[in-house]
Amino acid sequence: MQEHDMSWVRTEMALAQPAPARERGAYAWVRKNLIGSVGDIILTVVGIAIVLWVLPQVVNWAFINAVWTGPDRTVCTTAAQGGIQPDGWTGACWAFVNAKFGQFMFGTYPIEERWRPILVAILFVALLVPMLIPRVPRKGLNALLLFVALPVVAFFLLVGGVFGLPHVETPRWGGLLVTLSLSFVGIAVSLPMGILLALGRRSKMPIIKWLCIVFIETVRGIPLITVLFFASVMLPLFLPEGVSFDKYLRALIGVSLFAAAYMAEVIRGGLQAIPKGQYEGADSLGLGYWQKMGLIVLPQALKLVIPGIVNTFIGMLKDTSLVLIISMFDLLGVVKQNFADPNWATPQTPKSGLIFAAFVFWLFCFAMSRYSMYTERRLDTGYRR
Amino acid sequence: MKHIALGILGAAALGFTASAASAGTLDTVKQKGFIQCGVSTGLAGFSAPDDKGDWKGIDADFCRAVAAAVFGDATKVKFTPLSAKERFTALQSGEIDILSRNTTWTSNRDSALGLDFVGVTYYDGQGFMINAKKLPGVNSALQLSGAAVCVQSGTTTELNLADYFKKNKMEYNPVVFEKLEEVNAAYDAGRCDAYTTDQSGLYGIRLTLSSPADHVVLPEIISKEPLGPAVRQGDDQWAHIARWTYFALLNAEEAGVTQANVDEMKTSTDPNIQRLLGTEPDGKYGADLGLSNDFVVNIVKAVGNYGEMFERNVGSGSPLKIARGINALWTKGGLQYGPPIR
């Protein structure tokens, strides 16, 4: 055996070396992402120019020049417009949002009774947060409280008329209260109903199958706005004198049924993506229909369509604005309604009000979408997308 | 097709009004303890919510006046905001007791829709607003030939505009938008020379312009828009109460009875004022209407007389600053005329 025959085998991993200096740090990032090519350079310059041009104006308008408090339109108008600001002033009129904040949240819900929706909101958050955090135990009890007990409690608290609480008619509800209560009920009703409809549509029993198909296709075929409008303008004429459906109830039913039909199709998409082997595997284990669906198929199918489900939820939250057509005032409706108040009629009022409404909607939609992404990552056990 | 639909609506409405009449709105209202009043979804000076969410405006105050007449308490009224499309159905179906929602009195609405208008609380009409800085020297709508005119689409405003320019053989260039906010923004940005809508609306819009002082409302009125409250057809007693509430407001102004001096006026020896305020020894004009004899006192205490109501909501006491114009009393050259209470 000659010594130069000896081969050398490395017995431990080479230590990882840091990347070369020119591939690290802020400079490398800038070089790669901002000035990598001529096209990149142009885009970067244009982008920075737009930001420099727009950002100061926006910041100026929304924060520096903005008026935060004030009793009426004079604080948000220039001298020429009959106010106290110097001529040429433009800025957000957050004073308008401030003065109307109670209305934006609760509509014309009586001021001395507003602790009731606030209490409902506190209960809602107190039950929802542990529901959303996977580590917190007792999910079953939590769900029972959130989806069964809370709606009942909320109903009696908000409507009143019992336990010495004064009755508050639903036409006085408004603002975020209407937006969130409509969407919460819509979400809570549409998911189970959508699952049943989706299963029904794939059922082998002809009557159930056709009932589900007819329901889904009919509801999806009519615009929500038409149904709401019909319910509010035509329906009262066909009902006997004095019998009237509560408008809020009409909106609630309409929104829930619509969401359920859309949800059914989203879930059907998930069911179709499950390989046949899964069904057959469940059958071969001797599971019954509901066991097969509940233990094998639905957990996989629902996980697949989380983006679609959340999409429907977000769409529903925004669709609640359509109740304006039946003169119910959700957040956007209340904001727009208050543009008519002559005490706050200024050039800045509509912009400020609409931006506030957009911000609130964005807040809720963004939170939902972030949570759905978190859930997707947590449940990601096989299929990487 | 529209007529058929209206006919069906009307027939349905008549069917319902028959049953409504037998119940008697006054009794129903007294039994439930409040008046359900249909208002707009927000129109400056007529019905719009204030910071606390209370409805303010001429239309809202008229309902308060009726509540004061019926209950002696102006707070016994509940407001239902209604869109333009819903308003008549809501009245026909009994969802509301009185419609006080800047509604134009037309023959068709009075006859085919099963409602009765009780008076004209505001004489409105379509007018024009221009930027006087941009168009110096224009002081009449007849000088607007060739102008670009901002108008909201799908309204009678658009049709009246076309009629007016055609009649006067003038050219114009309509700049049409769907949403009110869009029309306002386009006009403020100077995309059109003139803005047309109901005159009362022009004053409200002027407040939202960047330099309101530069804009003037031209004197011409090109359409008649008498705005007033309406009740269900077939219930004469209720219609009388609404009508005489309106007349009481006018008569109080004419007699100089105001919210501030109404209690002093009760001791007046002027027989006219005595009859108005129900202090005449054996007068029972209120009771004949189904109300208390001092119903006018209650009304004026609650909302003031017509003039006070006007100034507070749309006139000098409000940001709108609309002049009385044809809404002045007949004694001051206007059209508001209240038949005598006697």
XYZ file of C-alpha atoms in Angstrom:
727
model
C 0.000 0.000 0.000
C 1.605 3.240 -1.072
C 0.997 6.405 0.774
C -0.130 8.393 -2.261
C -2.805 5.756 -2.747
C -4.517 6.841 0.442
C -7.749 8.568 -0.316
C -8.903 11.279 1.985
C -12.475 11.225 3.232
C -13.898 14.206 4.947
C -15.608 13.179 8.172
C -17.327 16.401 9.065
C -19.266 19.020 7.146
C -17.376 22.063 5.969
C -18.389 25.113 7.984
C -20.849 27.303 6.156
C -19.129 30.428 4.888
C -20.862 33.758 4.699
C -21.802 34.845 1.209
C -19.293 37.118 -0.532
C -19.464 40.721 0.604
C -20.939 41.931 -2.667
C -23.863 39.524 -2.271
C -24.732 40.643 1.234
C -26.274 43.571 3.003
C -28.183 46.590 1.888
C -25.959 47.350 -1.081
C -26.456 43.915 -2.632
C -30.198 44.142 -2.097
C -30.314 47.523 -3.798
C -28.151 46.323 -6.668
C -30.254 43.209 -7.197
C -33.677 44.722 -6.759
C -33.459 48.378 -7.730
C -30.654 48.885 -10.253
C -30.159 45.408 -11.700
C -30.789 46.457 -15.296
C -31.644 49.516 -17.346
C -35.335 48.683 -17.052
C -34.999 48.359 -13.283
C -33.231 51.688 -13.047
C -35.995 53.443 -14.990
C -38.714 51.828 -12.884
C -36.872 52.742 -9.680
C -36.448 56.374 -10.687
C -40.083 56.664 -11.767
C -41.232 54.935 -8.583
C -39.217 57.194 -6.316
C -40.417 60.245 -8.234
C -44.059 59.217 -7.767
C -43.549 58.561 -4.074
C -41.776 61.889 -3.588
C -44.504 63.655 -5.491
C -47.513 61.977 -3.872
C -46.392 61.178 -0.350
C -45.793 64.724 0.924
C -49.185 65.807 -0.413
C -50.958 62.870 1.180
C -49.172 63.284 4.506
C -49.811 67.000 4.396
C -53.475 66.555 3.630
C -54.187 63.664 5.938
C -52.082 64.648 8.964
C -50.314 68.002 8.955
C -53.083 70.225 7.618
C -55.878 68.048 8.917
C -58.405 69.333 11.415
C -59.029 66.851 14.207
C -61.718 68.434 16.331
C -64.262 71.168 15.975
C -67.917 71.979 16.442
C -69.053 72.557 12.836
C -68.058 73.317 9.261
C -66.194 76.536 10.073
C -63.103 74.620 11.241
C -62.851 72.805 7.909
C -63.462 75.711 5.554
C -61.324 78.605 4.388
C -62.224 82.223 5.019
C -63.701 82.472 1.518
C -65.883 79.459 2.247
C -67.092 80.998 5.475
C -64.675 79.326 7.856
C -61.563 80.048 9.879
C -58.814 78.454 7.786
C -56.503 80.627 5.654
C -57.330 80.836 1.957
C -55.837 78.058 -0.120
C -55.950 75.605 2.789
C -56.757 71.991 2.057
C -56.673 69.250 4.631
C -58.641 66.318 5.888
C -61.682 67.169 7.962
C -61.324 64.502 10.640
C -63.412 66.765 12.850
C -66.387 65.625 10.774
C -65.534 61.963 11.419
C -64.969 62.803 15.080
C -68.308 64.557 15.504
C -70.176 61.799 13.682
C -68.199 58.876 15.074
C -71.061 57.599 17.229
C -73.338 57.566 14.205
C -70.744 55.876 12.021
C -70.533 53.098 14.601
C -74.180 52.707 15.658
C -76.355 54.729 13.267
C -79.145 56.490 15.117
C -79.147 53.918 17.923
C -80.245 55.952 20.997
C -77.195 57.483 22.658
C -78.145 56.424 26.186
C -78.553 52.809 24.959
C -75.268 52.554 23.090
C -73.665 50.568 25.884
C -75.685 47.634 24.538
C -73.963 47.276 21.149
C -70.652 48.043 22.893
C -71.262 45.181 25.329
C -72.127 42.881 22.436
C -68.910 43.894 20.689
C -66.880 43.161 23.845
C -68.510 39.745 24.231
C -67.917 39.052 20.554
C -64.223 39.887 20.763
C -63.855 37.960 24.027
C -65.239 34.830 22.373
C -63.701 35.300 18.937
C -60.075 35.797 19.994
C -59.703 32.465 21.884
C -61.560 30.820 18.988
C -58.950 32.057 16.541
C -55.877 31.091 18.586
C -55.262 27.367 18.039
C -53.471 26.799 21.396
C -56.444 27.830 23.537
C -58.329 24.693 24.675
C -62.077 23.976 24.813
C -62.813 24.871 21.199
C -66.147 23.028 21.299
C -67.528 25.034 24.205
C -66.116 28.186 22.702
C -67.803 27.559 19.363
C -71.071 26.800 21.126
C -70.904 30.099 22.971
C -69.849 32.071 19.910
C -72.247 30.664 17.358
C -75.258 29.734 19.492
C -75.262 31.620 22.780
C -73.856 34.919 21.523
C -76.415 35.461 18.733
C -79.247 34.885 21.225
C -77.755 37.209 23.831
C -76.931 39.794 21.160
C -80.459 39.622 19.786
C -82.057 40.402 23.151
C -79.467 43.024 24.029
C -79.691 44.867 20.732
C -83.407 44.634 20.095
C -84.434 45.009 23.714
C -88.038 44.984 24.853
C -87.266 42.416 27.579
C -85.651 42.538 31.029
C -86.501 46.246 31.267
C -84.391 47.172 28.259
C -86.146 49.697 26.031
C -87.045 48.386 22.586
C -84.802 49.735 19.814
C -86.282 49.271 16.335
C -83.946 48.014 13.651
C -84.429 51.128 11.432
C -82.445 52.976 14.096
C -79.530 50.581 13.768
C -76.822 51.657 11.438
C -73.173 52.095 10.696
C -70.596 49.493 11.615
C -73.189 47.749 13.813
C -75.206 46.829 10.716
C -72.155 46.009 8.600
C -70.666 43.651 11.170
C -73.876 42.047 12.414
C -75.030 41.325 8.856
C -71.670 39.851 7.923
C -71.303 37.828 11.133
C -74.713 36.225 10.699
C -73.992 35.764 7.001
C -70.712 34.007 7.773
C -72.141 31.899 10.580
C -75.082 30.758 8.450
C -73.415 30.434 5.073
C -70.579 28.062 5.985
C -72.673 25.164 7.403
C -75.439 25.784 4.898
C -72.930 25.947 2.060
C -71.387 22.638 3.144
C -74.787 20.964 3.197
C -75.698 22.409 -0.201
C -72.379 21.311 -1.699
C -72.807 17.779 -0.330
C -76.410 17.785 -1.520
C -75.422 18.799 -4.995
C -73.035 15.857 -5.208
C -75.525 13.496 -3.597
C -76.780 10.424 -5.439
C -80.329 11.019 -4.193
C -82.098 12.744 -7.081
C -84.593 14.907 -5.119
C -81.972 16.319 -2.761
C -79.582 16.789 -5.626
C -82.081 18.709 -7.730
C -83.340 20.833 -4.830
C -79.787 21.908 -4.129
C -79.040 22.603 -7.781
C -82.226 24.647 -8.185
C -81.519 26.663 -5.031
C -77.901 27.369 -5.915
C -78.539 28.253 -9.528
C -81.570 30.422 -8.757
C -79.858 32.397 -6.047
C -76.689 32.816 -8.044
C -78.735 33.871 -11.068
C -80.417 36.858 -9.408
C -78.462 39.902 -8.282
C -78.673 40.497 -4.517
C -79.670 44.087 -5.177
C -82.759 42.901 -7.087
C -83.892 40.680 -4.255
C -83.401 43.407 -1.640
C -85.214 45.923 -3.803
C -88.094 43.563 -4.506
C -88.404 42.720 -0.830
C -88.603 46.355 0.148
C -90.722 47.866 -2.637
C -93.032 45.109 -3.885
C -93.427 42.803 -0.895
C -95.217 45.337 1.377
C -97.935 45.798 -1.258
C -98.829 42.109 -1.167
C -98.880 41.814 2.608
C -102.009 42.711 4.523
C -102.188 46.134 6.155
C -99.991 46.460 9.200
C -98.065 43.261 8.536
C -94.559 44.209 7.625
C -91.357 42.283 7.592
C -88.579 43.992 9.382
C -86.214 45.458 6.792
C -83.191 44.315 8.712
C -84.547 40.773 8.769
C -85.099 40.903 5.018
C -81.511 42.003 4.502
C -80.267 39.340 6.914
C -82.095 36.539 5.106
C -81.076 37.834 1.681
C -77.407 38.171 2.533
C -77.248 34.775 4.270
C -78.926 32.851 1.451
C -76.752 34.508 -1.141
C -73.577 33.809 0.743
C -74.659 30.178 1.253
C -75.143 29.635 -2.480
C -71.740 31.049 -3.333
C -70.156 29.142 -0.477
C -71.688 25.881 -1.740
C -69.921 26.240 -5.066
C -66.597 27.078 -3.433
C -66.827 23.981 -1.253
C -67.932 21.827 -4.172
C -64.695 22.841 -5.840
C -62.826 21.475 -2.819
C -64.817 18.230 -2.805
C -64.017 17.630 -6.451
C -60.306 18.025 -5.820
C -60.237 15.088 -3.377
C -58.998 11.951 -5.189
C -61.466 9.112 -5.549
C -59.157 6.887 -3.531
C -59.929 8.848 -0.402
C -63.644 8.104 -0.744
C -62.976 4.454 -1.519
C -60.513 4.207 1.340
C -63.132 5.521 3.724
C -65.692 3.094 2.336
C -63.329 0.176 2.721
C -62.845 1.057 6.376
C -66.595 0.654 6.775
C -67.319 4.283 7.551
C -70.862 5.570 7.005
C -71.654 8.555 4.834
C -71.405 11.227 7.539
C -68.312 9.620 9.073
C -66.690 9.458 5.665
C -67.482 13.086 4.927
C -66.781 14.405 8.409
C -63.558 12.509 9.092
C -61.936 12.021 5.703
C -63.274 14.174 2.895
C -64.378 17.510 4.354
C -61.261 18.188 6.443
C -59.171 17.847 3.297
C -61.606 19.647 1.037
C -62.173 22.638 3.327
C -58.450 23.063 3.845
C -57.988 23.240 0.085
C -60.545 25.984 -0.396
C -59.680 28.280 2.504
C -58.720 31.096 0.097
C -62.063 30.745 -1.682
C -64.028 30.685 1.572
C -62.316 33.782 2.907
C -62.810 35.406 -0.476
C -66.541 34.872 -0.113
C -66.487 36.251 3.445
C -64.658 39.380 2.359
C -67.003 39.816 -0.583
C -69.962 39.485 1.762
C -68.600 42.073 4.179
C -68.372 44.531 1.339
C -71.703 43.502 -0.210
C -73.519 44.551 2.951
C -73.231 48.091 1.594
C -75.967 47.148 -0.865
C -78.548 47.386 1.926
C -78.440 51.104 1.204
C -80.889 50.287 -1.594
C -83.544 49.461 1.007
C -82.663 52.568 3.038
C -80.729 50.709 5.673
C -77.542 52.469 6.513
C -74.443 50.390 6.877
C -71.122 52.117 7.522
C -70.805 53.513 4.002
C -74.482 54.507 3.935
C -74.260 56.422 7.198
C -71.128 58.221 6.067
C -72.760 59.279 2.813
C -75.979 60.227 4.571
C -74.090 62.653 6.783
C -72.676 64.521 3.790
C -76.135 66.110 3.653
C -75.788 67.727 7.071
C -75.499 71.443 6.215
C -73.472 72.005 9.390
C -70.672 69.920 7.929
C -70.993 70.720 4.221
C -67.438 71.545 3.174
C -65.295 70.635 0.164
C -63.254 68.313 2.408
C -66.138 66.430 4.044
C -66.862 63.801 1.352
C -63.179 62.927 0.884
C -62.531 62.617 4.610
C -65.669 60.571 5.250
C -65.077 58.168 2.372
C -61.427 57.651 3.297
C -62.486 56.842 6.843
C -65.049 54.317 5.586
C -62.517 52.776 3.215
C -60.005 52.493 6.046
C -62.461 50.681 8.325
C -63.469 48.257 5.570
C -59.831 47.646 4.713
C -59.018 46.965 8.356
C -61.576 44.170 8.601
C -60.883 42.672 5.191
C -57.123 42.763 5.727
C -57.438 41.102 9.129
C -59.539 38.329 7.606
C -57.110 37.731 4.763
C -54.080 37.647 7.082
C -55.807 35.164 9.364
C -56.710 32.960 6.427
C -53.076 32.897 5.297
C -52.027 31.938 8.800
C -54.592 29.123 8.848
C -53.427 27.882 5.470
C -49.840 27.655 6.670
C -50.886 25.923 9.870
C -52.983 23.312 8.079
C -50.488 22.782 5.299
C -49.766 19.094 5.773
C -49.291 17.838 2.275
C -49.993 19.721 -0.892
C -47.586 22.605 -1.190
C -49.017 25.344 -3.260
C -95.329 49.274 -19.488
C -94.604 51.943 -16.895
C -98.260 52.931 -16.933
C -99.408 49.404 -16.425
C -97.046 49.069 -13.501
C -98.266 52.329 -12.050
C -101.845 51.204 -12.562
C -101.191 48.001 -10.667
C -99.435 49.899 -7.919
C -102.274 52.382 -7.779
C -104.933 49.695 -7.699
C -103.070 47.828 -5.007
C -102.661 51.042 -3.099
C -106.358 51.867 -3.376
C -107.233 48.419 -2.140
C -105.099 49.033 0.903
C -106.193 52.594 1.495
C -109.756 51.401 1.757
C -108.823 49.214 4.698
C -106.543 51.916 6.075
C -109.372 54.434 6.019
C -111.613 52.200 8.065
C -108.941 51.962 10.738
C -108.412 55.739 10.857
C -104.843 56.913 10.941
C -105.456 59.275 13.857
C -106.744 56.452 16.061
C -103.927 54.155 14.994
C -101.354 56.836 15.665
C -102.829 57.682 19.061
C -102.894 54.019 19.957
C -99.262 53.378 19.094
C -98.235 56.674 20.668
C -96.078 58.123 17.906
C -96.153 59.225 14.296
C -94.059 57.340 11.784
C -92.663 59.925 9.428
C -90.994 59.163 6.099
C -88.050 61.446 5.344
C -85.273 61.532 2.765
C -82.028 59.641 3.112
C -80.289 62.977 3.576
C -80.954 66.357 1.946
C -79.421 69.466 3.452
C -82.011 71.729 5.058
C -84.940 69.356 4.485
C -84.066 66.199 6.358
C -80.556 65.272 7.408
C -79.176 63.827 10.649
C -77.180 66.137 12.912
C -74.194 65.168 15.088
C -76.418 63.317 17.547
C -78.328 61.531 14.821
C -81.478 63.626 15.240
C -83.217 64.520 12.028
C -83.065 68.224 11.227
C -84.708 70.204 8.434
C -88.010 71.604 7.227
C -89.428 68.196 6.355
C -88.420 66.705 9.692
C -89.791 69.706 11.566
C -93.106 69.418 9.768
C -93.528 65.922 11.188
C -92.632 67.273 14.636
C -95.328 69.912 14.158
C -97.905 67.222 13.384
C -96.776 65.255 16.433
C -97.134 68.401 18.537
C -100.632 68.926 17.161
C -101.717 65.355 17.876
C -99.911 64.618 21.141
C -98.823 68.038 22.371
C -95.332 66.542 22.299
C -93.039 67.056 19.320
C -90.771 64.170 20.315
C -93.450 61.566 19.622
C -92.317 60.997 16.096
C -90.134 58.331 14.572
C -88.331 58.899 11.318
C -87.961 56.389 8.518
C -85.407 57.361 5.894
C -86.702 56.372 2.463
C -85.150 56.287 -0.970
C -86.996 58.022 -3.820
C -88.189 54.671 -5.131
C -89.508 53.362 -1.833
C -91.308 56.433 -0.599
C -94.773 55.891 -2.114
C -94.921 52.185 -1.329
C -94.033 52.919 2.267
C -96.962 55.312 2.557
C -99.394 53.064 0.697
C -98.539 50.005 2.731
C -98.971 51.836 6.032
C -95.322 51.575 7.011
C -95.365 55.353 7.547
C -98.199 57.703 8.495
C -96.980 60.771 6.686
C -94.502 61.278 3.876
C -92.507 64.459 4.385
C -89.709 63.933 1.950
C -89.120 66.830 -0.480
C -91.664 65.266 -2.815
C -92.947 67.221 -5.823
C -96.723 67.507 -6.019
C -97.819 66.331 -9.460
C -101.210 65.326 -10.835
C -100.074 61.786 -11.460
C -98.870 61.259 -7.917
C -101.974 62.840 -6.471
C -104.335 60.688 -8.527
C -102.763 57.400 -9.588
C -100.605 56.590 -6.585
C -103.248 56.698 -3.866
C -101.878 59.623 -1.925
C -103.074 63.089 -1.023
C -100.762 66.063 -0.887
C -101.649 68.398 1.937
C -99.843 71.566 0.910
C -96.635 73.060 -0.373
C -94.144 73.565 2.425
C -91.465 74.714 0.008
C -91.853 76.134 -3.511
C -88.823 74.879 -5.348
C -87.829 74.872 -8.988
C -84.917 73.930 -11.136
C -82.302 76.633 -11.426
C -78.758 77.266 -12.580
C -75.580 78.131 -10.757
C -72.544 79.602 -12.521
C -69.062 80.669 -11.592
C -69.336 84.462 -11.796
C -65.552 84.828 -11.968
C -65.319 82.584 -15.008
C -68.377 84.011 -16.734
C -68.491 87.692 -15.820
C -71.515 89.529 -17.109
C -73.810 86.497 -17.215
C -76.849 87.247 -15.102
C -79.509 85.243 -16.863
C -79.823 81.630 -17.936
C -80.742 82.915 -21.409
C -77.103 83.940 -21.858
C -75.931 80.349 -21.391
C -76.030 79.395 -25.088
C -73.225 76.970 -25.914
C -72.438 76.358 -22.252
C -71.334 73.060 -20.788
C -73.893 72.166 -18.120
C -73.254 69.712 -15.289
C -76.288 67.564 -14.519
C -77.076 64.319 -12.705
C -78.257 61.575 -15.040
C -81.595 59.812 -14.877
C -83.462 62.648 -13.198
C -86.268 64.892 -14.414
C -83.663 67.628 -14.074
C -81.972 66.314 -17.184
C -85.238 66.396 -19.169
C -86.184 69.880 -17.976
C -82.762 71.096 -19.023
C -83.199 69.705 -22.540
C -86.685 71.227 -22.798
C -85.523 74.633 -21.654
C -82.650 74.923 -24.089
C -84.732 73.567 -26.950
C -87.554 75.992 -26.233
C -85.173 78.929 -26.224
C -83.328 77.668 -29.323
C -79.997 77.511 -27.526
C -77.194 75.005 -27.823
C -75.725 73.324 -24.782
C -73.320 70.602 -23.922
C -74.501 68.318 -21.129
C -71.852 66.921 -18.781
C -73.648 63.995 -17.206
C -72.738 61.969 -14.123
C -74.464 59.244 -12.197
C -73.552 60.275 -8.645
C -74.150 63.612 -7.000
C -70.607 63.691 -5.600
C -69.213 63.266 -9.098
C -71.284 66.135 -10.484
C -70.139 68.369 -7.630
C -66.506 67.473 -8.141
C -66.716 68.061 -11.913
C -68.336 71.452 -11.437
C -65.859 72.475 -8.766
C -62.997 71.475 -11.027
C -64.366 73.809 -13.680
C -65.357 71.118 -16.188
C -68.645 72.869 -16.876
C -69.865 76.446 -17.022
C -73.139 75.895 -15.227
C -74.670 73.471 -12.749
C -78.364 72.701 -12.795
C -80.575 71.061 -10.185
C -83.359 72.177 -7.840
C -82.574 75.647 -6.520
C -82.675 74.564 -2.890
C -80.069 71.944 -3.752
C -77.817 74.495 -5.473
C -77.419 76.384 -2.214
C -76.420 73.215 -0.405
C -73.928 72.301 -3.137
C -72.449 75.811 -3.075
C -71.307 75.132 0.493
C -69.128 72.271 -0.692
C -67.336 74.256 -3.419
C -63.808 75.470 -2.901
C -64.743 79.132 -3.355
C -68.471 79.497 -2.733
C -68.419 83.279 -2.950
C -67.523 83.132 -6.657
C -70.671 81.229 -7.548
C -74.081 82.749 -8.080
C -77.485 81.170 -8.488
C -79.218 82.648 -11.547
C -82.750 83.997 -11.100
C -84.453 81.826 -13.739
C -86.520 78.893 -12.549
C -87.197 76.499 -15.394
C -89.546 74.040 -13.716
C -92.152 74.002 -10.969
C -91.242 71.782 -8.047
C -93.774 72.370 -5.288
C -92.510 70.212 -2.409
C -94.922 69.114 0.251
C -95.984 66.383 2.631
C -98.424 63.671 1.568
C -100.734 61.267 3.376
C -102.637 58.162 2.297
C -105.677 58.845 0.150
C -109.055 58.093 1.699
C -108.479 59.220 5.278
C -109.882 62.742 5.265
C -109.496 63.345 8.982
C -105.789 62.604 8.913
C -105.318 64.692 5.755
C -107.122 67.590 7.485
C -104.845 67.364 10.497
C -101.732 67.452 8.317
C -103.136 70.245 6.142
C -104.206 72.428 9.062
C -100.914 71.888 10.817
C -99.315 73.442 7.769
C -101.869 76.279 7.657
C -101.437 76.869 11.390
C -97.702 77.354 10.841
C -98.442 79.967 8.170
C -101.173 81.700 10.168
C -98.930 81.880 13.211
C -96.300 83.674 11.188
C -98.850 86.031 9.706
C -100.222 86.855 13.146
C -96.742 87.372 14.548
C -96.956 84.429 16.934
C -93.486 83.032 17.520
C -91.947 80.290 19.623
C -90.756 82.984 22.047
C -93.970 84.953 22.449
C -96.637 82.264 22.112
C -97.400 82.215 25.834
C -97.859 85.990 25.985
C -99.998 85.880 22.868
C -102.457 83.598 24.637
C -103.664 86.666 26.550
C -104.121 88.655 23.352
C -107.536 90.233 22.768
C -107.196 90.127 18.971
C -109.997 87.761 17.938
C -107.889 86.408 15.080
C -105.118 85.357 17.458
C -107.661 84.067 19.968
C -109.170 81.813 17.326
C -105.720 80.701 16.185
C -104.502 79.831 19.655
C -107.779 78.349 20.831
C -108.318 80.919 23.585
C -111.617 82.164 22.183
C -114.221 81.332 24.847
C -116.427 78.986 22.851
C -114.217 78.194 19.878
C -113.610 74.541 19.213
C -111.679 74.616 15.968
C -109.120 72.166 17.273
C -111.722 69.753 18.573
C -113.441 69.759 15.179
C -110.218 68.444 13.673
C -109.974 65.738 16.315
C -107.269 67.615 18.203
C -107.092 69.741 21.321
C -108.214 73.365 21.005
C -104.751 74.698 21.737
C -103.068 72.553 19.086
C -101.566 75.625 17.415
C -99.926 76.639 20.712
C -98.328 73.193 20.887
C -97.107 73.402 17.311
C -95.562 76.851 17.674
C -94.001 75.983 21.014
C -92.377 72.936 19.440
C -91.094 74.182 16.097
C -91.990 77.887 15.880
C -94.024 79.391 13.060
C -93.370 78.748 9.366
C -90.941 81.644 9.086
C -88.910 80.489 12.065
C -88.872 76.945 10.707
C -87.670 78.241 7.344
C -84.943 80.512 8.678
C -83.658 77.912 11.141
C -83.363 75.122 8.604
C -82.597 76.667 5.234
C -82.596 80.446 5.705
C -80.402 82.945 7.457
C -80.068 80.814 10.587
C -78.562 77.912 8.640
C -75.398 77.576 6.573
C -77.562 77.368 3.431
C -78.711 81.012 3.577
C -81.592 80.599 1.133
C -83.679 83.772 0.710
C -87.416 83.492 1.381
C -88.238 84.500 -2.231
C -91.539 82.994 -3.348
C -91.739 81.140 -0.044
C -92.479 84.418 1.733
C -95.988 84.986 3.055
C -98.525 86.377 0.614
C -98.461 89.634 2.590
C -94.781 89.983 1.698
C -95.064 89.135 -1.965
C -94.646 85.381 -1.684
C -96.944 82.418 -2.344
C -97.430 81.088 1.199
C -101.057 81.717 2.095
C -102.852 80.097 4.998
C -106.660 79.949 4.905
C -108.132 81.385 8.096
C -108.847 79.332 11.177
C -112.389 80.212 12.117
